[in-house]
PDB file of C-alpha atoms in Angstrom:
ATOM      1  CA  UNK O   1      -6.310 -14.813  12.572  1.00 91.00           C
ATOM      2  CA  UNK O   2      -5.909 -11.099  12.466  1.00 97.00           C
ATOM      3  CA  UNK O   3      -9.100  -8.747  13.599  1.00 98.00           C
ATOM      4  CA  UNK O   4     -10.510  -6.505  10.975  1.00 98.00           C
ATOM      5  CA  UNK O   5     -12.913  -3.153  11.014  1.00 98.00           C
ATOM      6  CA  UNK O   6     -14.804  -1.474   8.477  1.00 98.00           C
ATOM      7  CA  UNK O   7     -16.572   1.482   9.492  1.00 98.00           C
ATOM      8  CA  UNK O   8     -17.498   4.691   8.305  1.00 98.00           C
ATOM      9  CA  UNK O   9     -18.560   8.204   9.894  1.00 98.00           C
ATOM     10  CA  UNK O  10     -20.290  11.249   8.541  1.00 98.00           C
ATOM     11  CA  UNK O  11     -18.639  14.859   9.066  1.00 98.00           C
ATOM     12  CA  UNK O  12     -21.311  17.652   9.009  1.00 98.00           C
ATOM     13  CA  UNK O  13     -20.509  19.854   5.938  1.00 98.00           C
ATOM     14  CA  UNK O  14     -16.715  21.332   5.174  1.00 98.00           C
ATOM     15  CA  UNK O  15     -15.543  18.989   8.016  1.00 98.00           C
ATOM     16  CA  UNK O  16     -14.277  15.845   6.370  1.00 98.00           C
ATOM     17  CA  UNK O  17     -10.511  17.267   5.790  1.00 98.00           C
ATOM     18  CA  UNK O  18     -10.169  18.240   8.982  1.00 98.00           C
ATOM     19  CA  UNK O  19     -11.543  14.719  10.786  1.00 98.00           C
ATOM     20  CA  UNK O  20      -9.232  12.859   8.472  1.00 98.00           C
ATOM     21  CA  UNK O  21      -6.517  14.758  10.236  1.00 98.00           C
ATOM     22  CA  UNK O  22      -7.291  13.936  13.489  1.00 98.00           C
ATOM     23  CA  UNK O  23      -7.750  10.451  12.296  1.00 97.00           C
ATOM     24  CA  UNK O  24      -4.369  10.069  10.517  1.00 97.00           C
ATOM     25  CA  UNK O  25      -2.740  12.120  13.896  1.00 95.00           C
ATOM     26  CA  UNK O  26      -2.157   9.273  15.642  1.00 89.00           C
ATOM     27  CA  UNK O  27      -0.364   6.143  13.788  1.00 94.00           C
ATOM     28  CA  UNK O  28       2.616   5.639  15.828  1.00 93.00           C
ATOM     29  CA  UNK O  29       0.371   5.097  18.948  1.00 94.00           C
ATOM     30  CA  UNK O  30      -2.065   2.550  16.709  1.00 96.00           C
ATOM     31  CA  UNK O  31       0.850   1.201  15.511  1.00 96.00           C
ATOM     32  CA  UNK O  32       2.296   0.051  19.301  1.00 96.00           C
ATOM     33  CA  UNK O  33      -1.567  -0.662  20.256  1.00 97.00           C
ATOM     34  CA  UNK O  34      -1.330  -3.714  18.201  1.00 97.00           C
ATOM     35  CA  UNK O  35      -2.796  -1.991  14.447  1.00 97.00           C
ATOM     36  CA  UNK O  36      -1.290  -3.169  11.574  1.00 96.00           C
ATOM     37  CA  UNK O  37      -3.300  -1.948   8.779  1.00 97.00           C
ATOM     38  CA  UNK O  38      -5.097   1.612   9.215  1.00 97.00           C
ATOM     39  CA  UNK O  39      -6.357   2.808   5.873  1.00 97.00           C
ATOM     40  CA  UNK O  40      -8.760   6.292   6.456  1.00 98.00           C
ATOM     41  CA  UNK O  41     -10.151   7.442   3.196  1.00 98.00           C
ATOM     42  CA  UNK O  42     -12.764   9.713   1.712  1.00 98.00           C
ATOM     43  CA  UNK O  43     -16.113   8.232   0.244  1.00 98.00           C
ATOM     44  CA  UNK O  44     -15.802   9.252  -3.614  1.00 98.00           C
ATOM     45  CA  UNK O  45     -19.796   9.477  -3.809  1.00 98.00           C
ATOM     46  CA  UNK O  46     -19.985  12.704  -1.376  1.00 98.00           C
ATOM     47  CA  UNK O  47     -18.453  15.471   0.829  1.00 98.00           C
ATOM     48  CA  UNK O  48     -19.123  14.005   4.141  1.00 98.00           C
ATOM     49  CA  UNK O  49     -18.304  10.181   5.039  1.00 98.00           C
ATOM     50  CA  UNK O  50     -15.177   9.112   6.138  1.00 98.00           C
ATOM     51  CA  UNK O  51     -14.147   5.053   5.432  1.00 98.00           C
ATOM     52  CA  UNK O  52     -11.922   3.417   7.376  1.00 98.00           C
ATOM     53  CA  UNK O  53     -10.867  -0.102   7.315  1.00 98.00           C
ATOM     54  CA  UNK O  54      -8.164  -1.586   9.809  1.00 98.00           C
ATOM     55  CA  UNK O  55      -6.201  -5.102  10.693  1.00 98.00           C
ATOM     56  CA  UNK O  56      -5.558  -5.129  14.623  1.00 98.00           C
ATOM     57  CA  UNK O  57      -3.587  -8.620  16.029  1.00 97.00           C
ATOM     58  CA  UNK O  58      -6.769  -9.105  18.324  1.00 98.00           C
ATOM     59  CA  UNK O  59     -10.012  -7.588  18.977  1.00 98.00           C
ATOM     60  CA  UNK O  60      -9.193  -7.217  22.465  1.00 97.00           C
ATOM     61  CA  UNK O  61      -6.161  -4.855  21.549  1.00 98.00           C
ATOM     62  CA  UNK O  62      -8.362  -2.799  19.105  1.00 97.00           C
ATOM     63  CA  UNK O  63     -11.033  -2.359  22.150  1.00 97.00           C
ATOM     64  CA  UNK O  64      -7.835  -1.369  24.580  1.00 97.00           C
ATOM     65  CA  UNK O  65      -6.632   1.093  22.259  1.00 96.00           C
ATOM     66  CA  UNK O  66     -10.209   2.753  22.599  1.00 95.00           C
ATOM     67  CA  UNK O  67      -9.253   3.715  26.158  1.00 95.00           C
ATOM     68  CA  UNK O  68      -5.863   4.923  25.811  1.00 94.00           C
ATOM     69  CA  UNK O  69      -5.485   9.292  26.484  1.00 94.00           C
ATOM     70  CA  UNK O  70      -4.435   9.848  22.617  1.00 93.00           C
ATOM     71  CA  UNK O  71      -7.313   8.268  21.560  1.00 94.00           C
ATOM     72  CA  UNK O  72      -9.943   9.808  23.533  1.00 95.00           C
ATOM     73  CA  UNK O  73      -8.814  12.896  22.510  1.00 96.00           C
ATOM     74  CA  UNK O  74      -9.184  12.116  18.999  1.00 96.00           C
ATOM     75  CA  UNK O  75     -12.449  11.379  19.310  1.00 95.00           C
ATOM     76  CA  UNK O  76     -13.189  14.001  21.639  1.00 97.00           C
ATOM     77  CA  UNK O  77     -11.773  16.554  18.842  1.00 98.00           C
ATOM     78  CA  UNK O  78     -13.417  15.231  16.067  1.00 98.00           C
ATOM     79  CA  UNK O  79     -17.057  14.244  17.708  1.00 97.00           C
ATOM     80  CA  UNK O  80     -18.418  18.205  16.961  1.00 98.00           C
ATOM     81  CA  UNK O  81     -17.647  17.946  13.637  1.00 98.00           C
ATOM     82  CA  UNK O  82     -19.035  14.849  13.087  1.00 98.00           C
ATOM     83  CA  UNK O  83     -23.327  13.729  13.018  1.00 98.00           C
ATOM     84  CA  UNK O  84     -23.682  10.644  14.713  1.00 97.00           C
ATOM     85  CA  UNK O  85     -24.528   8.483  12.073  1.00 98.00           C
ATOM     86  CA  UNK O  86     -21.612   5.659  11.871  1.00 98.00           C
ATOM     87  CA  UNK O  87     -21.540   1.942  10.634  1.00 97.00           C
ATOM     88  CA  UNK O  88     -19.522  -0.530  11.633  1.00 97.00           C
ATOM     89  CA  UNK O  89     -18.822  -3.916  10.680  1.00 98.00           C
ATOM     90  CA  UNK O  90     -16.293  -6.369  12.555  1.00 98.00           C
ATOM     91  CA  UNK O  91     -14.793  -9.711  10.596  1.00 98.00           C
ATOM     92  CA  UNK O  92     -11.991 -12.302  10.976  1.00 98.00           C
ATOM     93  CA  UNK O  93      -9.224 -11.074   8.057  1.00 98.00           C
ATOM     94  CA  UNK O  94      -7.920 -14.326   6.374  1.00 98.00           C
ATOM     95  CA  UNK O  95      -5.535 -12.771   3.851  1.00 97.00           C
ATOM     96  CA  UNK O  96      -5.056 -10.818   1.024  1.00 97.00           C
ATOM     97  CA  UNK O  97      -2.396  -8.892  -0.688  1.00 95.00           C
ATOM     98  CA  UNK O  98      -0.159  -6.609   2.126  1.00 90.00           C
ATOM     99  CA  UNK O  99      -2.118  -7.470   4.780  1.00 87.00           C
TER     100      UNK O  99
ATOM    101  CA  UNK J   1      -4.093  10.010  -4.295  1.00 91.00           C
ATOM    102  CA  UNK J   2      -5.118   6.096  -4.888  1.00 97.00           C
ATOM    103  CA  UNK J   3      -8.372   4.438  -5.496  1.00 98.00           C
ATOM    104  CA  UNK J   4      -9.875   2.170  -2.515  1.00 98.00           C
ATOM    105  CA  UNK J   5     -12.513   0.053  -2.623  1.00 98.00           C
ATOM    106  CA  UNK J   6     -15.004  -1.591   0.161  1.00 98.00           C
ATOM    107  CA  UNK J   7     -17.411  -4.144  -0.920  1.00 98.00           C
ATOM    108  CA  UNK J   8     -19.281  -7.109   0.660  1.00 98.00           C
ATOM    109  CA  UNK J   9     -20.972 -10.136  -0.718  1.00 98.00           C
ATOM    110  CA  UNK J  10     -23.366 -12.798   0.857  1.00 98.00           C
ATOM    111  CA  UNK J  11     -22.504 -16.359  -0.210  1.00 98.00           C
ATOM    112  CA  UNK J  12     -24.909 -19.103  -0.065  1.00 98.00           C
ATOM    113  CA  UNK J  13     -24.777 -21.324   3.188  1.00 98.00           C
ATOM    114  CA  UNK J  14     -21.726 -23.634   3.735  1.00 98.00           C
ATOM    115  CA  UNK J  15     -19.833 -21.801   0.851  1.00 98.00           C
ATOM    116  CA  UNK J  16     -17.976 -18.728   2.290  1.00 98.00           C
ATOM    117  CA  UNK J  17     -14.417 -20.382   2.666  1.00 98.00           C
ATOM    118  CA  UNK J  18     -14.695 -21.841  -0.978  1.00 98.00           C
ATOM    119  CA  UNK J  19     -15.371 -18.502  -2.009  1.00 98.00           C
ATOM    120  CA  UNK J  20     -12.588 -17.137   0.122  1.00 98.00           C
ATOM    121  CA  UNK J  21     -10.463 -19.135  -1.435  1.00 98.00           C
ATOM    122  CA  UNK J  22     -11.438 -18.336  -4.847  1.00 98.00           C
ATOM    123  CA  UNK J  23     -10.860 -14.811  -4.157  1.00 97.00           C
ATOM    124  CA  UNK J  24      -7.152 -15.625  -2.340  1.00 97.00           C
ATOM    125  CA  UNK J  25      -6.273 -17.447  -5.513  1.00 95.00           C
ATOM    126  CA  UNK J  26      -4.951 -14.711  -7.787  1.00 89.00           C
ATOM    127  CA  UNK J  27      -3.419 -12.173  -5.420  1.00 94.00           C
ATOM    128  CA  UNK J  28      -0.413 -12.053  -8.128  1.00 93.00           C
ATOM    129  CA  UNK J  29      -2.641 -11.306 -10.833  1.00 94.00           C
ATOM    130  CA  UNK J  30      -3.950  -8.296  -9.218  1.00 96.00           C
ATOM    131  CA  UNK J  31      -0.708  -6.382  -8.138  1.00 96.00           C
ATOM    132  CA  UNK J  32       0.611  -7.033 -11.295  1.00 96.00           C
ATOM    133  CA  UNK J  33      -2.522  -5.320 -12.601  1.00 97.00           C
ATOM    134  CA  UNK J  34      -2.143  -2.309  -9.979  1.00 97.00           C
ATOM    135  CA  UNK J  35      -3.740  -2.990  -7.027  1.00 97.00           C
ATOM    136  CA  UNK J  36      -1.258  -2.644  -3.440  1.00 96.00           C
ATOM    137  CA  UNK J  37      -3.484  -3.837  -0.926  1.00 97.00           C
ATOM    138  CA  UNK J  38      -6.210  -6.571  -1.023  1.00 97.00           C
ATOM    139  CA  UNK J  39      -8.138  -7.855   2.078  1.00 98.00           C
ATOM    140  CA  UNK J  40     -10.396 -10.449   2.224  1.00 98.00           C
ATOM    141  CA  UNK J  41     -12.153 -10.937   5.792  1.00 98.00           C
ATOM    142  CA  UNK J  42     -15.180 -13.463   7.124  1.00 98.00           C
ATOM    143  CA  UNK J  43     -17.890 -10.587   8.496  1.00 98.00           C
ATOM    144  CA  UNK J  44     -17.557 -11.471  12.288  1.00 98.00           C
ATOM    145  CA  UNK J  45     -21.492 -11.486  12.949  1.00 98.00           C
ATOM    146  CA  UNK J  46     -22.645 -14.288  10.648  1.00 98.00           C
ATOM    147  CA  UNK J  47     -21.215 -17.305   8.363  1.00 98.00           C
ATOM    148  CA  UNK J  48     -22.244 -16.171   5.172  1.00 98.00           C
ATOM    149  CA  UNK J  49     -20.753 -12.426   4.419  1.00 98.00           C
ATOM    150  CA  UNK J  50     -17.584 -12.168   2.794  1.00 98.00           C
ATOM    151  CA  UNK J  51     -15.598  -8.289   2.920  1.00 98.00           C
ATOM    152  CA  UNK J  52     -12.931  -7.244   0.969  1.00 98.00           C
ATOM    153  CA  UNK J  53     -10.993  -3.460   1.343  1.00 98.00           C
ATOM    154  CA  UNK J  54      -9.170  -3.005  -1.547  1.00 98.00           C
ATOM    155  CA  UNK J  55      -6.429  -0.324  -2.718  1.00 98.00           C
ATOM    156  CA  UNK J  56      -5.216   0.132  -6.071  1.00 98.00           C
ATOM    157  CA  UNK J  57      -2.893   2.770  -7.936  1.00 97.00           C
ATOM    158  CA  UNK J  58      -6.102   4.144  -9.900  1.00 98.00           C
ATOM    159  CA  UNK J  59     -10.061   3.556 -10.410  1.00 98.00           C
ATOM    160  CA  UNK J  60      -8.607   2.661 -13.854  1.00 97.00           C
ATOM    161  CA  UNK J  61      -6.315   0.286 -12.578  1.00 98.00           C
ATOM    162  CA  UNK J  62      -9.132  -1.498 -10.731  1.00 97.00           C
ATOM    163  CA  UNK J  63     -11.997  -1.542 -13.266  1.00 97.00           C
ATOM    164  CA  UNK J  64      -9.770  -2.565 -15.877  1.00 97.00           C
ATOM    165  CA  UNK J  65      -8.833  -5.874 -13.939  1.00 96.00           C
ATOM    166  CA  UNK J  66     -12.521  -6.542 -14.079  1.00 95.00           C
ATOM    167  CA  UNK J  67     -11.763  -7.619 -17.619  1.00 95.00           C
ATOM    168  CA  UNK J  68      -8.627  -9.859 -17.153  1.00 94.00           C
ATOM    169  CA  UNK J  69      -9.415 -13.814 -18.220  1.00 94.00           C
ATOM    170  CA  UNK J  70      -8.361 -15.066 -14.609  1.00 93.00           C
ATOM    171  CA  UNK J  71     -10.509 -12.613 -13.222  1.00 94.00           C
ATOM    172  CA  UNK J  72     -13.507 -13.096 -15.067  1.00 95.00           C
ATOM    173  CA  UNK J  73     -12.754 -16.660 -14.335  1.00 96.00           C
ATOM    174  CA  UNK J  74     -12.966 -16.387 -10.704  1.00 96.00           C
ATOM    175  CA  UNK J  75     -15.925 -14.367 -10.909  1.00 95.00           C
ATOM    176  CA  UNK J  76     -17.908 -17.251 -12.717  1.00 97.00           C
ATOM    177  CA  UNK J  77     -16.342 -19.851 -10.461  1.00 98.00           C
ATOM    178  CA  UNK J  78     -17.889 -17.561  -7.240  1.00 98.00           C
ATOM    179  CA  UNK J  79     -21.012 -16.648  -8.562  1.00 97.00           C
ATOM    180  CA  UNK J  80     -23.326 -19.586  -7.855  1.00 98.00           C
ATOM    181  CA  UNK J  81     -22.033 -19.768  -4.246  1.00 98.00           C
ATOM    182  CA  UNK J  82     -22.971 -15.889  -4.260  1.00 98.00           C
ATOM    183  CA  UNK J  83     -26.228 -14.961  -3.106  1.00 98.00           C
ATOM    184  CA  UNK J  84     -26.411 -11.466  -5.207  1.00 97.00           C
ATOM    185  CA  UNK J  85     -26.674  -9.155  -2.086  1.00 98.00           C
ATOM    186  CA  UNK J  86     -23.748  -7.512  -2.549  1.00 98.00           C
ATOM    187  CA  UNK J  87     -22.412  -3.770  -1.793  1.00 97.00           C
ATOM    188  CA  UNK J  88     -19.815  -1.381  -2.547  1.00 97.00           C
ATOM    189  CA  UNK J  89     -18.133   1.898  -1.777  1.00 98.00           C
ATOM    190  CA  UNK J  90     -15.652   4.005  -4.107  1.00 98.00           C
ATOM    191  CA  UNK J  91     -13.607   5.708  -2.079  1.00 98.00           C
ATOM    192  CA  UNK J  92     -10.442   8.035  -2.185  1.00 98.00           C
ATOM    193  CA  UNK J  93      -7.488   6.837   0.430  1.00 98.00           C
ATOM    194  CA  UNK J  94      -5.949   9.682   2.159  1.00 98.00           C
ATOM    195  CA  UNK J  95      -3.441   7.664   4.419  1.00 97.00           C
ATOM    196  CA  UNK J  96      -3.047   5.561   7.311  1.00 97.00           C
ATOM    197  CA  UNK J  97      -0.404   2.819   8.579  1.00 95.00           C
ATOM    198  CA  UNK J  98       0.346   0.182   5.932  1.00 90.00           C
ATOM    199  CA  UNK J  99      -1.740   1.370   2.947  1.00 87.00           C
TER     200      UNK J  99
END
C-alpha cells in the first residue's frame, strides 16, 4: 500500500501566501520523487497554518525526497517565515476516491 | 477555490478495517454528490485511528452529503465500532499534484 502524510505548519503572521508558494514550487520534482498526491491548503479557522496531506509509493521515497537540493531549499526559504510548531501524522493509505 | 477536509476517528479495538471498509463502500455516492478526492488511510503509529483527507467542489457540497440516506447509513453502521475521539480541520485547498 501507498504511504500517506498529514501534517500541518504555522507561518508567523502575513506569511501563509507566501509559504504556500514555496510549497506548491516544486511538483514536478515531487512528482519524479515518487509523490502522487500533494494537496497544500490553507486552514479555514485562521491566518497562519498551512495543511498538507500527501500519497508517496513508499515511505522510504518520501524520506529521500527530504534530501534532494530542491527540497532543502524549500525549506530553507520558508523556515523564517514559519514558528516551529508543526504536526505530523504518518498512515498506510488504503483507498479512496482519486487516490 | 475548493473545500478540503482532514479528520480522524479512533475505532474500538479489532474494528478499524470494518470501518475502513464501511467508509470505502460509497465512493460513487460521494463524487456524484461533489466531492473529487477522498482518502481513507490506517494512522501508521497505532491499530485503532482511522484518517481521511477529503476534497470537495464546496463546504456546501460536503455538508450537504452529510444528509444523503447512504450516508447517514454508513454513519450508523460505523458508529459503535467508533470510539467518539474524533477530529477535524476545514480547510481551503490552494493546489498541489493530483488534487
Amino acid at each position: 500500500m501507498q504511504y500517506g502524510y498529514i501534517g500541518s505548519m504555522k507561518t508567523t503572521p502575513g506569511h501563509r501566501d507566501e509559504v504556500i508558494a514555496i510549497l506548491l514550487s516544486g511538483l514536478d520534482g515531487l512528482r519524479r520523487a515518487g509523490c502522487s498526491r500533494y494537496l497544500v491548503a490553507a486552514a479555514a479557522d485562521d491566518d497562519v497554518t498551512i495543511w498538507v496531506s500527501e500519497v508517496w509509493r513508499s515511505k522510504e521515497a518520501h524520506d529521500a525526497s527530504l534530501r534532494l537540493p530542491e527540497t532543502r531549499a524549500a525549506i530553507a526559504a520558508a523556515m523564517p517565515m514559519l514558528t516551529g510548531e508543526f504536526t505530523s501524522q504518518e498512515t498506510t493509505v488504503v483507498g479512496g476516491l482519486g487516490v
